[in-house]
Amino acid sequence: MKVEQLLSDFLESNKISASALARAIGVSAAAISQFRQGVYKGDLKTLSQKVESYILNYQSKDKKATKKDEFFLSKDAKMANFIINEAINEREIALIYGTAGSGKTTILREFTRKNPNAVLIEATCHTSAKVLLDELCGALKIDGVSGVNAKLKAAAKFLKENDKIILIDEAEHLPLKALEDLRRIYDFSGTSMILCGTEILLNNLMGKNKELRQLYSRICGKWAMQGLSQAECDEFFTAGIFSYTNGNFRSSAKLYKKALRLAQLNDTTLDDELILNATQMVILG
């Protein structure tokens, strides 16, 4: 298909005006009009490249947005949600853990999106006990309290009186004091808590010297993320991805998006050869 016809079809199907496209690629509306009619007298090759690049980027962004907004109910998602809901019903602490990129954060964010009473704290390597309590009090809108101990007591009091669920993502970053503060908040409030992280979190909770045995003994449910099965990977992404990613959700998403862009670039359908080529362009952990 000629670029001129490709452009006309693209503008019509996406309800984009020619003048808007012209502004986006930095040419005049008249140039686009002449290009579509096949009478453009300027640098046709350069303009064609600009048009093709714009269409490719637009389609890629549109596809990414669709995938980003989609939530795939995999076995991991079903079981993680089961563990979360069990913890809520029994007012317990639960643990979800697995390798990086297995989809843990996506599951927690989706749960938070659907449950307004859920409070999601995303820890980092800088999240000390003080930072954790500051973030928790901020999320609960607790003001006018200073001091770590006072904030702990205030958060516990608020949680005891209100229906909330605390979810801590990347909890492997939390130091011992922060984890102990969470245990005390749980003891004082009985609020359901979900700790989520990599296998390092499980090792931290078990501990060489059993420093956190009181917290570990309070965990009543856990789910170890298994990754996408081949059938799930084929269904949500496409056939041919699983053999390179072994079901890692993040790696599968990266590889699929790169292969899809290659297919769009070459104006062809996604196939095994394009997926193989795409593996050379992404880091698959």
PDB file of C-alpha atoms in Angstrom:
ATOM      1  CA  MET A   1       0.000   0.000   0.000  1.00  0.00           C
ATOM      2  CA  LYS A   2       1.305   3.456  -0.928  1.00  0.00           C
ATOM      3  CA  VAL A   3       2.111   5.807   1.926  1.00  0.00           C
ATOM      4  CA  GLU A   4      -0.448   8.312   0.613  1.00  0.00           C
ATOM      5  CA  GLN A   5      -3.259   5.754   0.870  1.00  0.00           C
ATOM      6  CA  LEU A   6      -1.924   4.485   4.205  1.00  0.00           C
ATOM      7  CA  LEU A   7      -2.100   8.040   5.536  1.00  0.00           C
ATOM      8  CA  SER A   8      -5.640   8.619   4.316  1.00  0.00           C
ATOM      9  CA  ASP A   9      -6.831   5.350   5.861  1.00  0.00           C
ATOM     10  CA  PHE A  10      -5.022   6.156   9.108  1.00  0.00           C
ATOM     11  CA  LEU A  11      -6.534   9.651   9.407  1.00  0.00           C
ATOM     12  CA  GLU A  12     -10.013   8.356   8.680  1.00  0.00           C
ATOM     13  CA  SER A  13      -9.921   5.342  11.013  1.00  0.00           C
ATOM     14  CA  ASN A  14      -8.442   7.313  13.932  1.00  0.00           C
ATOM     15  CA  LYS A  15     -10.479  10.479  13.412  1.00  0.00           C
ATOM     16  CA  ILE A  16      -7.352  12.646  13.214  1.00  0.00           C
ATOM     17  CA  SER A  17      -7.380  15.806  11.118  1.00  0.00           C
ATOM     18  CA  ALA A  18      -4.728  16.368   8.488  1.00  0.00           C
ATOM     19  CA  SER A  19      -3.842  19.735  10.054  1.00  0.00           C
ATOM     20  CA  ALA A  20      -3.275  18.093  13.460  1.00  0.00           C
ATOM     21  CA  LEU A  21      -0.925  15.557  11.890  1.00  0.00           C
ATOM     22  CA  ALA A  22       0.861  18.333   9.980  1.00  0.00           C
ATOM     23  CA  ARG A  23       1.512  20.225  13.227  1.00  0.00           C
ATOM     24  CA  ALA A  24       2.749  17.033  14.914  1.00  0.00           C
ATOM     25  CA  ILE A  25       5.396  16.310  12.268  1.00  0.00           C
ATOM     26  CA  GLY A  26       6.316  19.950  11.654  1.00  0.00           C
ATOM     27  CA  VAL A  27       5.041  20.573   8.116  1.00  0.00           C
ATOM     28  CA  SER A  28       2.282  22.706   6.656  1.00  0.00           C
ATOM     29  CA  ALA A  29      -1.288  21.507   6.211  1.00  0.00           C
ATOM     30  CA  ALA A  30      -0.910  22.319   2.516  1.00  0.00           C
ATOM     31  CA  ALA A  31       2.032  19.917   2.256  1.00  0.00           C
ATOM     32  CA  ILE A  32      -0.061  17.098   3.732  1.00  0.00           C
ATOM     33  CA  SER A  33      -2.937  17.920   1.397  1.00  0.00           C
ATOM     34  CA  GLN A  34      -0.632  17.817  -1.639  1.00  0.00           C
ATOM     35  CA  PHE A  35       0.993  14.624  -0.355  1.00  0.00           C
ATOM     36  CA  ARG A  36      -2.372  12.862  -0.100  1.00  0.00           C
ATOM     37  CA  GLN A  37      -3.263  13.940  -3.645  1.00  0.00           C
ATOM     38  CA  GLY A  38       0.086  12.732  -4.988  1.00  0.00           C
ATOM     39  CA  VAL A  39       1.161  16.177  -6.209  1.00  0.00           C
ATOM     40  CA  TYR A  40       3.681  17.135  -3.525  1.00  0.00           C
ATOM     41  CA  LYS A  41       6.711  18.837  -5.139  1.00  0.00           C
ATOM     42  CA  GLY A  42       9.010  18.964  -2.125  1.00  0.00           C
ATOM     43  CA  ASP A  43      11.284  16.311  -0.595  1.00  0.00           C
ATOM     44  CA  LEU A  44       8.900  13.390  -0.996  1.00  0.00           C
ATOM     45  CA  LYS A  45      11.187  10.826   0.615  1.00  0.00           C
ATOM     46  CA  THR A  46      11.653  12.838   3.823  1.00  0.00           C
ATOM     47  CA  LEU A  47       7.954  13.629   4.139  1.00  0.00           C
ATOM     48  CA  SER A  48       7.051   9.975   3.552  1.00  0.00           C
ATOM     49  CA  GLN A  49       9.435   8.931   6.316  1.00  0.00           C
ATOM     50  CA  LYS A  50       7.927  11.480   8.717  1.00  0.00           C
ATOM     51  CA  VAL A  51       4.408  10.275   7.953  1.00  0.00           C
ATOM     52  CA  GLU A  52       5.327   6.590   8.333  1.00  0.00           C
ATOM     53  CA  SER A  53       7.175   7.257  11.585  1.00  0.00           C
ATOM     54  CA  TYR A  54       4.204   9.157  13.021  1.00  0.00           C
ATOM     55  CA  ILE A  55       1.759   6.372  12.114  1.00  0.00           C
ATOM     56  CA  LEU A  56       4.052   3.695  13.561  1.00  0.00           C
ATOM     57  CA  ASN A  57       4.543   5.565  16.831  1.00  0.00           C
ATOM     58  CA  TYR A  58       0.836   6.308  17.150  1.00  0.00           C
ATOM     59  CA  GLN A  59      -0.135   2.681  16.620  1.00  0.00           C
ATOM     60  CA  SER A  60       2.530   1.493  19.041  1.00  0.00           C
ATOM     61  CA  LYS A  61       1.402   3.901  21.771  1.00  0.00           C
ATOM     62  CA  ASP A  62      -2.206   2.902  21.220  1.00  0.00           C
ATOM     63  CA  LYS A  63      -1.325  -0.785  21.536  1.00  0.00           C
ATOM     64  CA  LYS A  64       0.765  -0.166  24.650  1.00  0.00           C
ATOM     65  CA  ALA A  65      -2.042   1.778  26.268  1.00  0.00           C
ATOM     66  CA  THR A  66      -4.433  -1.069  25.595  1.00  0.00           C
ATOM     67  CA  LYS A  67      -2.094  -3.636  27.138  1.00  0.00           C
ATOM     68  CA  LYS A  68      -1.313  -1.338  30.058  1.00  0.00           C
ATOM     69  CA  ASP A  69      -4.988  -0.950  30.887  1.00  0.00           C
ATOM     70  CA  GLU A  70      -5.650  -4.665  30.532  1.00  0.00           C
ATOM     71  CA  PHE A  71      -5.414  -6.917  33.572  1.00  0.00           C
ATOM     72  CA  PHE A  72      -4.877 -10.597  32.903  1.00  0.00           C
ATOM     73  CA  LEU A  73      -6.425 -12.925  35.458  1.00  0.00           C
ATOM     74  CA  SER A  74      -3.670 -15.528  35.476  1.00  0.00           C
ATOM     75  CA  LYS A  75      -3.380 -18.335  38.006  1.00  0.00           C
ATOM     76  CA  ASP A  76      -0.946 -16.157  39.981  1.00  0.00           C
ATOM     77  CA  ALA A  77      -3.457 -13.299  40.016  1.00  0.00           C
ATOM     78  CA  LYS A  78      -6.294 -15.585  41.116  1.00  0.00           C
ATOM     79  CA  MET A  79      -4.264 -17.160  43.909  1.00  0.00           C
ATOM     80  CA  ALA A  80      -2.758 -13.874  45.094  1.00  0.00           C
ATOM     81  CA  ASN A  81      -6.235 -12.363  45.276  1.00  0.00           C
ATOM     82  CA  PHE A  82      -7.449 -15.429  47.161  1.00  0.00           C
ATOM     83  CA  ILE A  83      -4.651 -14.989  49.715  1.00  0.00           C
ATOM     84  CA  ILE A  84      -5.426 -11.267  50.047  1.00  0.00           C
ATOM     85  CA  ASN A  85      -9.146 -11.866  50.547  1.00  0.00           C
ATOM     86  CA  GLU A  86      -8.483 -14.635  53.063  1.00  0.00           C
ATOM     87  CA  ALA A  87      -6.286 -12.251  55.042  1.00  0.00           C
ATOM     88  CA  ILE A  88      -9.053  -9.653  54.969  1.00  0.00           C
ATOM     89  CA  ASN A  89     -11.722 -12.112  56.081  1.00  0.00           C
ATOM     90  CA  GLU A  90      -9.583 -13.436  58.941  1.00  0.00           C
ATOM     91  CA  ARG A  91      -7.868 -10.102  59.742  1.00  0.00           C
ATOM     92  CA  GLU A  92      -4.463 -11.667  59.216  1.00  0.00           C
ATOM     93  CA  ILE A  93      -1.038 -10.915  57.770  1.00  0.00           C
ATOM     94  CA  ALA A  94      -0.289 -12.584  54.430  1.00  0.00           C
ATOM     95  CA  LEU A  95       2.778 -12.881  52.236  1.00  0.00           C
ATOM     96  CA  ILE A  96       3.085 -12.793  48.433  1.00  0.00           C
ATOM     97  CA  TYR A  97       6.560 -13.285  47.025  1.00  0.00           C
ATOM     98  CA  GLY A  98       8.331 -14.203  43.824  1.00  0.00           C
ATOM     99  CA  THR A  99      11.021 -13.288  41.332  1.00  0.00           C
ATOM    100  CA  ALA A 100      11.345  -9.780  39.935  1.00  0.00           C
ATOM    101  CA  GLY A 101       8.958  -9.199  37.045  1.00  0.00           C
ATOM    102  CA  SER A 102       6.490 -11.925  38.007  1.00  0.00           C
ATOM    103  CA  GLY A 103       3.567  -9.476  38.178  1.00  0.00           C
ATOM    104  CA  LYS A 104       3.308  -8.834  41.930  1.00  0.00           C
ATOM    105  CA  THR A 105       3.064  -5.048  41.688  1.00  0.00           C
ATOM    106  CA  THR A 106       0.476  -5.251  38.897  1.00  0.00           C
ATOM    107  CA  ILE A 107      -1.709  -7.475  41.078  1.00  0.00           C
ATOM    108  CA  LEU A 108      -1.448  -5.152  44.095  1.00  0.00           C
ATOM    109  CA  ARG A 109      -2.202  -2.042  42.029  1.00  0.00           C
ATOM    110  CA  GLU A 110      -5.219  -3.703  40.427  1.00  0.00           C
ATOM    111  CA  PHE A 111      -6.513  -4.755  43.844  1.00  0.00           C
ATOM    112  CA  THR A 112      -6.007  -1.216  45.160  1.00  0.00           C
ATOM    113  CA  ARG A 113      -7.801   0.237  42.138  1.00  0.00           C
ATOM    114  CA  LYS A 114     -10.836  -1.949  42.801  1.00  0.00           C
ATOM    115  CA  ASN A 115     -10.841  -1.545  46.596  1.00  0.00           C
ATOM    116  CA  PRO A 116     -10.947   2.068  47.815  1.00  0.00           C
ATOM    117  CA  ASN A 117     -10.240   0.967  51.388  1.00  0.00           C
ATOM    118  CA  ALA A 118      -6.890  -0.540  50.361  1.00  0.00           C
ATOM    119  CA  VAL A 119      -3.755   1.463  51.208  1.00  0.00           C
ATOM    120  CA  LEU A 120      -0.748   0.641  49.030  1.00  0.00           C
ATOM    121  CA  ILE A 121       2.736   1.597  50.230  1.00  0.00           C
ATOM    122  CA  GLU A 122       5.551   1.011  47.732  1.00  0.00           C
ATOM    123  CA  ALA A 123       8.808   0.669  49.628  1.00  0.00           C
ATOM    124  CA  THR A 124      12.248   1.567  48.282  1.00  0.00           C
ATOM    125  CA  CYS A 125      15.790   1.036  49.501  1.00  0.00           C
ATOM    126  CA  HIS A 126      15.407   4.371  51.324  1.00  0.00           C
ATOM    127  CA  THR A 127      12.295   3.378  53.287  1.00  0.00           C
ATOM    128  CA  SER A 128      13.348   3.478  56.920  1.00  0.00           C
ATOM    129  CA  ALA A 129      10.965   2.897  59.844  1.00  0.00           C
ATOM    130  CA  LYS A 130      10.415   6.665  60.047  1.00  0.00           C
ATOM    131  CA  VAL A 131       9.766   6.995  56.312  1.00  0.00           C
ATOM    132  CA  LEU A 132       7.336   4.077  56.412  1.00  0.00           C
ATOM    133  CA  LEU A 133       5.323   5.625  59.236  1.00  0.00           C
ATOM    134  CA  ASP A 134       5.371   9.022  57.529  1.00  0.00           C
ATOM    135  CA  GLU A 135       4.006   7.487  54.323  1.00  0.00           C
ATOM    136  CA  LEU A 136       1.417   5.432  56.165  1.00  0.00           C
ATOM    137  CA  CYS A 137       0.159   8.424  58.165  1.00  0.00           C
ATOM    138  CA  GLY A 138       0.107  10.480  54.978  1.00  0.00           C
ATOM    139  CA  ALA A 139      -1.952   7.850  53.181  1.00  0.00           C
ATOM    140  CA  LEU A 140      -4.358   7.676  56.133  1.00  0.00           C
ATOM    141  CA  LYS A 141      -4.484  11.495  56.299  1.00  0.00           C
ATOM    142  CA  ILE A 142      -3.305  11.570  59.910  1.00  0.00           C
ATOM    143  CA  ASP A 143      -1.964  15.061  60.644  1.00  0.00           C
ATOM    144  CA  GLY A 144      -0.499  16.868  63.614  1.00  0.00           C
ATOM    145  CA  VAL A 145       1.450  13.934  65.042  1.00  0.00           C
ATOM    146  CA  SER A 146       5.231  14.030  65.492  1.00  0.00           C
ATOM    147  CA  GLY A 147       7.650  11.371  66.597  1.00  0.00           C
ATOM    148  CA  VAL A 148       7.970   7.791  65.421  1.00  0.00           C
ATOM    149  CA  ASN A 149       6.247   6.180  68.404  1.00  0.00           C
ATOM    150  CA  ALA A 150       3.392   8.707  68.364  1.00  0.00           C
ATOM    151  CA  LYS A 151       2.825   8.096  64.638  1.00  0.00           C
ATOM    152  CA  LEU A 152       2.819   4.333  65.174  1.00  0.00           C
ATOM    153  CA  LYS A 153       0.183   4.632  67.902  1.00  0.00           C
ATOM    154  CA  ALA A 154      -1.869   7.121  65.879  1.00  0.00           C
ATOM    155  CA  ALA A 155      -1.830   4.867  62.788  1.00  0.00           C
ATOM    156  CA  ALA A 156      -2.800   1.823  64.865  1.00  0.00           C
ATOM    157  CA  LYS A 157      -5.650   3.716  66.535  1.00  0.00           C
ATOM    158  CA  PHE A 158      -6.967   4.958  63.198  1.00  0.00           C
ATOM    159  CA  LEU A 159      -6.775   1.493  61.635  1.00  0.00           C
ATOM    160  CA  LYS A 160      -8.542  -0.108  64.586  1.00  0.00           C
ATOM    161  CA  GLU A 161     -11.469   2.255  64.087  1.00  0.00           C
ATOM    162  CA  ASN A 162     -11.587   2.168  60.272  1.00  0.00           C
ATOM    163  CA  ASP A 163     -11.946  -0.531  57.640  1.00  0.00           C
ATOM    164  CA  LYS A 164      -8.617  -0.489  55.830  1.00  0.00           C
ATOM    165  CA  ILE A 165      -6.252  -3.000  54.227  1.00  0.00           C
ATOM    166  CA  ILE A 166      -2.522  -2.302  54.238  1.00  0.00           C
ATOM    167  CA  LEU A 167      -0.478  -3.572  51.285  1.00  0.00           C
ATOM    168  CA  ILE A 168       3.304  -3.126  51.303  1.00  0.00           C
ATOM    169  CA  ASP A 169       5.016  -3.680  47.959  1.00  0.00           C
ATOM    170  CA  GLU A 170       8.758  -4.418  47.664  1.00  0.00           C
ATOM    171  CA  ALA A 171       8.798  -5.098  51.394  1.00  0.00           C
ATOM    172  CA  GLU A 172      12.204  -6.769  51.043  1.00  0.00           C
ATOM    173  CA  HIS A 173      13.616  -3.226  51.256  1.00  0.00           C
ATOM    174  CA  LEU A 174      12.222  -2.668  54.751  1.00  0.00           C
ATOM    175  CA  PRO A 175      14.721  -2.782  57.612  1.00  0.00           C
ATOM    176  CA  LEU A 176      14.067  -4.797  60.746  1.00  0.00           C
ATOM    177  CA  LYS A 177      12.687  -1.814  62.680  1.00  0.00           C
ATOM    178  CA  ALA A 178      10.143  -1.023  59.950  1.00  0.00           C
ATOM    179  CA  LEU A 179       8.943  -4.624  59.835  1.00  0.00           C
ATOM    180  CA  GLU A 180       8.684  -4.693  63.620  1.00  0.00           C
ATOM    181  CA  ASP A 181       6.643  -1.469  63.514  1.00  0.00           C
ATOM    182  CA  LEU A 182       4.227  -3.147  61.099  1.00  0.00           C
ATOM    183  CA  ARG A 183       3.887  -6.061  63.509  1.00  0.00           C
ATOM    184  CA  ARG A 184       3.077  -3.714  66.388  1.00  0.00           C
ATOM    185  CA  ILE A 185       0.529  -1.830  64.282  1.00  0.00           C
ATOM    186  CA  TYR A 186      -1.076  -5.159  63.454  1.00  0.00           C
ATOM    187  CA  ASP A 187      -1.075  -6.209  67.114  1.00  0.00           C
ATOM    188  CA  PHE A 188      -2.704  -2.943  68.184  1.00  0.00           C
ATOM    189  CA  SER A 189      -5.250  -2.684  65.366  1.00  0.00           C
ATOM    190  CA  GLY A 190      -5.922  -6.144  63.956  1.00  0.00           C
ATOM    191  CA  THR A 191      -5.786  -4.625  60.478  1.00  0.00           C
ATOM    192  CA  SER A 192      -5.191  -7.016  57.589  1.00  0.00           C
ATOM    193  CA  MET A 193      -1.735  -6.617  56.043  1.00  0.00           C
ATOM    194  CA  ILE A 194      -0.205  -7.964  52.858  1.00  0.00           C
ATOM    195  CA  LEU A 195       3.589  -8.036  52.570  1.00  0.00           C
ATOM    196  CA  CYS A 196       4.808  -8.418  49.006  1.00  0.00           C
ATOM    197  CA  GLY A 197       8.319  -8.802  47.622  1.00  0.00           C
ATOM    198  CA  THR A 198      11.003 -11.053  46.203  1.00  0.00           C
ATOM    199  CA  GLU A 199      12.344 -14.211  47.812  1.00  0.00           C
ATOM    200  CA  ILE A 200      14.659 -11.922  49.805  1.00  0.00           C
ATOM    201  CA  LEU A 201      11.593 -10.866  51.817  1.00  0.00           C
ATOM    202  CA  LEU A 202      10.904 -14.465  52.821  1.00  0.00           C
ATOM    203  CA  ASN A 203      14.549 -14.901  53.856  1.00  0.00           C
ATOM    204  CA  ASN A 204      14.434 -11.636  55.819  1.00  0.00           C
ATOM    205  CA  LEU A 205      11.312 -12.738  57.673  1.00  0.00           C
ATOM    206  CA  MET A 206      12.795 -16.095  58.556  1.00  0.00           C
ATOM    207  CA  GLY A 207      16.152 -14.539  59.471  1.00  0.00           C
ATOM    208  CA  LYS A 208      19.396 -16.213  60.469  1.00  0.00           C
ATOM    209  CA  ASN A 209      18.917 -15.280  64.099  1.00  0.00           C
ATOM    210  CA  LYS A 210      15.104 -15.370  64.091  1.00  0.00           C
ATOM    211  CA  GLU A 211      14.943 -11.623  64.808  1.00  0.00           C
ATOM    212  CA  LEU A 212      11.506 -11.398  63.198  1.00  0.00           C
ATOM    213  CA  ARG A 213      10.087 -14.686  64.492  1.00  0.00           C
ATOM    214  CA  GLN A 214       7.172 -12.841  66.131  1.00  0.00           C
ATOM    215  CA  LEU A 215       6.189 -11.267  62.818  1.00  0.00           C
ATOM    216  CA  TYR A 216       6.813 -14.453  60.832  1.00  0.00           C
ATOM    217  CA  SER A 217       4.643 -16.476  63.204  1.00  0.00           C
ATOM    218  CA  ARG A 218       1.723 -14.119  62.507  1.00  0.00           C
ATOM    219  CA  ILE A 219       1.740 -14.801  58.759  1.00  0.00           C
ATOM    220  CA  CYS A 220      -1.227 -17.062  58.090  1.00  0.00           C
ATOM    221  CA  GLY A 221      -1.271 -17.200  54.309  1.00  0.00           C
ATOM    222  CA  LYS A 222       1.297 -17.025  51.504  1.00  0.00           C
ATOM    223  CA  TRP A 223       1.566 -17.413  47.766  1.00  0.00           C
ATOM    224  CA  ALA A 224       4.772 -17.934  45.808  1.00  0.00           C
ATOM    225  CA  MET A 225       4.395 -16.468  42.320  1.00  0.00           C
ATOM    226  CA  GLN A 226       4.896 -19.101  39.621  1.00  0.00           C
ATOM    227  CA  GLY A 227       4.885 -16.950  36.503  1.00  0.00           C
ATOM    228  CA  LEU A 228       2.714 -17.367  33.428  1.00  0.00           C
ATOM    229  CA  SER A 229       2.180 -20.854  32.080  1.00  0.00           C
ATOM    230  CA  GLN A 230       2.799 -21.323  28.367  1.00  0.00           C
ATOM    231  CA  ALA A 231      -0.950 -21.357  27.722  1.00  0.00           C
ATOM    232  CA  GLU A 232      -1.389 -18.106  29.666  1.00  0.00           C
ATOM    233  CA  CYS A 233       1.544 -16.447  27.903  1.00  0.00           C
ATOM    234  CA  ASP A 234       0.165 -17.495  24.502  1.00  0.00           C
ATOM    235  CA  GLU A 235      -3.281 -16.186  25.419  1.00  0.00           C
ATOM    236  CA  PHE A 236      -2.295 -12.808  26.824  1.00  0.00           C
ATOM    237  CA  PHE A 237       0.670 -12.032  24.558  1.00  0.00           C
ATOM    238  CA  THR A 238       1.191 -14.356  21.609  1.00  0.00           C
ATOM    239  CA  ALA A 239       2.568 -17.796  20.768  1.00  0.00           C
ATOM    240  CA  GLY A 240       6.366 -17.910  20.629  1.00  0.00           C
ATOM    241  CA  ILE A 241       7.035 -15.559  23.562  1.00  0.00           C
ATOM    242  CA  PHE A 242       7.129 -18.162  26.336  1.00  0.00           C
ATOM    243  CA  SER A 243      10.185 -20.036  25.058  1.00  0.00           C
ATOM    244  CA  TYR A 244      12.311 -16.903  25.557  1.00  0.00           C
ATOM    245  CA  THR A 245      10.835 -15.591  28.817  1.00  0.00           C
ATOM    246  CA  ASN A 246       9.794 -18.757  30.656  1.00  0.00           C
ATOM    247  CA  GLY A 247       6.606 -16.996  31.741  1.00  0.00           C
ATOM    248  CA  ASN A 248       8.171 -13.939  33.397  1.00  0.00           C
ATOM    249  CA  PHE A 249       5.451 -11.330  33.012  1.00  0.00           C
ATOM    250  CA  ARG A 250       7.689  -8.266  32.639  1.00  0.00           C
ATOM    251  CA  SER A 251      10.048  -9.935  30.161  1.00  0.00           C
ATOM    252  CA  SER A 252       7.098 -11.262  28.149  1.00  0.00           C
ATOM    253  CA  ALA A 253       5.586  -7.779  27.946  1.00  0.00           C
ATOM    254  CA  LYS A 254       8.878  -6.216  26.820  1.00  0.00           C
ATOM    255  CA  LEU A 255       9.498  -8.849  24.168  1.00  0.00           C
ATOM    256  CA  TYR A 256       5.936  -8.713  22.860  1.00  0.00           C
ATOM    257  CA  LYS A 257       5.991  -4.923  22.510  1.00  0.00           C
ATOM    258  CA  LYS A 258       9.339  -4.918  20.719  1.00  0.00           C
ATOM    259  CA  ALA A 259       8.257  -7.691  18.316  1.00  0.00           C
ATOM    260  CA  LEU A 260       5.002  -5.880  17.657  1.00  0.00           C
ATOM    261  CA  ARG A 261       6.860  -2.693  16.748  1.00  0.00           C
ATOM    262  CA  LEU A 262       9.051  -4.647  14.351  1.00  0.00           C
ATOM    263  CA  ALA A 263       5.955  -6.096  12.717  1.00  0.00           C
ATOM    264  CA  GLN A 264       4.462  -2.641  12.323  1.00  0.00           C
ATOM    265  CA  LEU A 265       7.738  -1.297  10.966  1.00  0.00           C
ATOM    266  CA  ASN A 266       7.818  -4.010   8.308  1.00  0.00           C
ATOM    267  CA  ASP A 267       4.070  -3.813   7.621  1.00  0.00           C
ATOM    268  CA  THR A 268       3.644  -7.495   8.375  1.00  0.00           C
ATOM    269  CA  THR A 269       2.113  -9.792  10.948  1.00  0.00           C
ATOM    270  CA  LEU A 270       3.883 -10.947  14.086  1.00  0.00           C
ATOM    271  CA  ASP A 271       5.710 -14.247  13.566  1.00  0.00           C
ATOM    272  CA  ASP A 272       8.441 -16.404  15.120  1.00  0.00           C
ATOM    273  CA  GLU A 273      11.213 -14.743  13.105  1.00  0.00           C
ATOM    274  CA  LEU A 274      10.233 -11.257  14.304  1.00  0.00           C
ATOM    275  CA  ILE A 275      10.066 -12.486  17.896  1.00  0.00           C
ATOM    276  CA  LEU A 276      13.551 -13.978  17.510  1.00  0.00           C
ATOM    277  CA  ASN A 277      14.841 -10.683  16.103  1.00  0.00           C
ATOM    278  CA  ALA A 278      13.227  -8.808  18.969  1.00  0.00           C
ATOM    279  CA  THR A 279      15.086 -10.938  21.535  1.00  0.00           C
ATOM    280  CA  GLN A 280      18.304  -9.293  20.319  1.00  0.00           C
ATOM    281  CA  MET A 281      16.920  -5.855  21.176  1.00  0.00           C
ATOM    282  CA  VAL A 282      15.645  -6.318  24.746  1.00  0.00           C
ATOM    283  CA  ILE A 283      17.160  -7.502  28.003  1.00  0.00           C
ATOM    284  CA  LEU A 284      15.333 -10.572  29.243  1.00  0.00           C
ATOM    285  CA  GLY A 285      16.109 -11.140  32.905  1.00  0.00           C
TER     286      GLY A 285
END
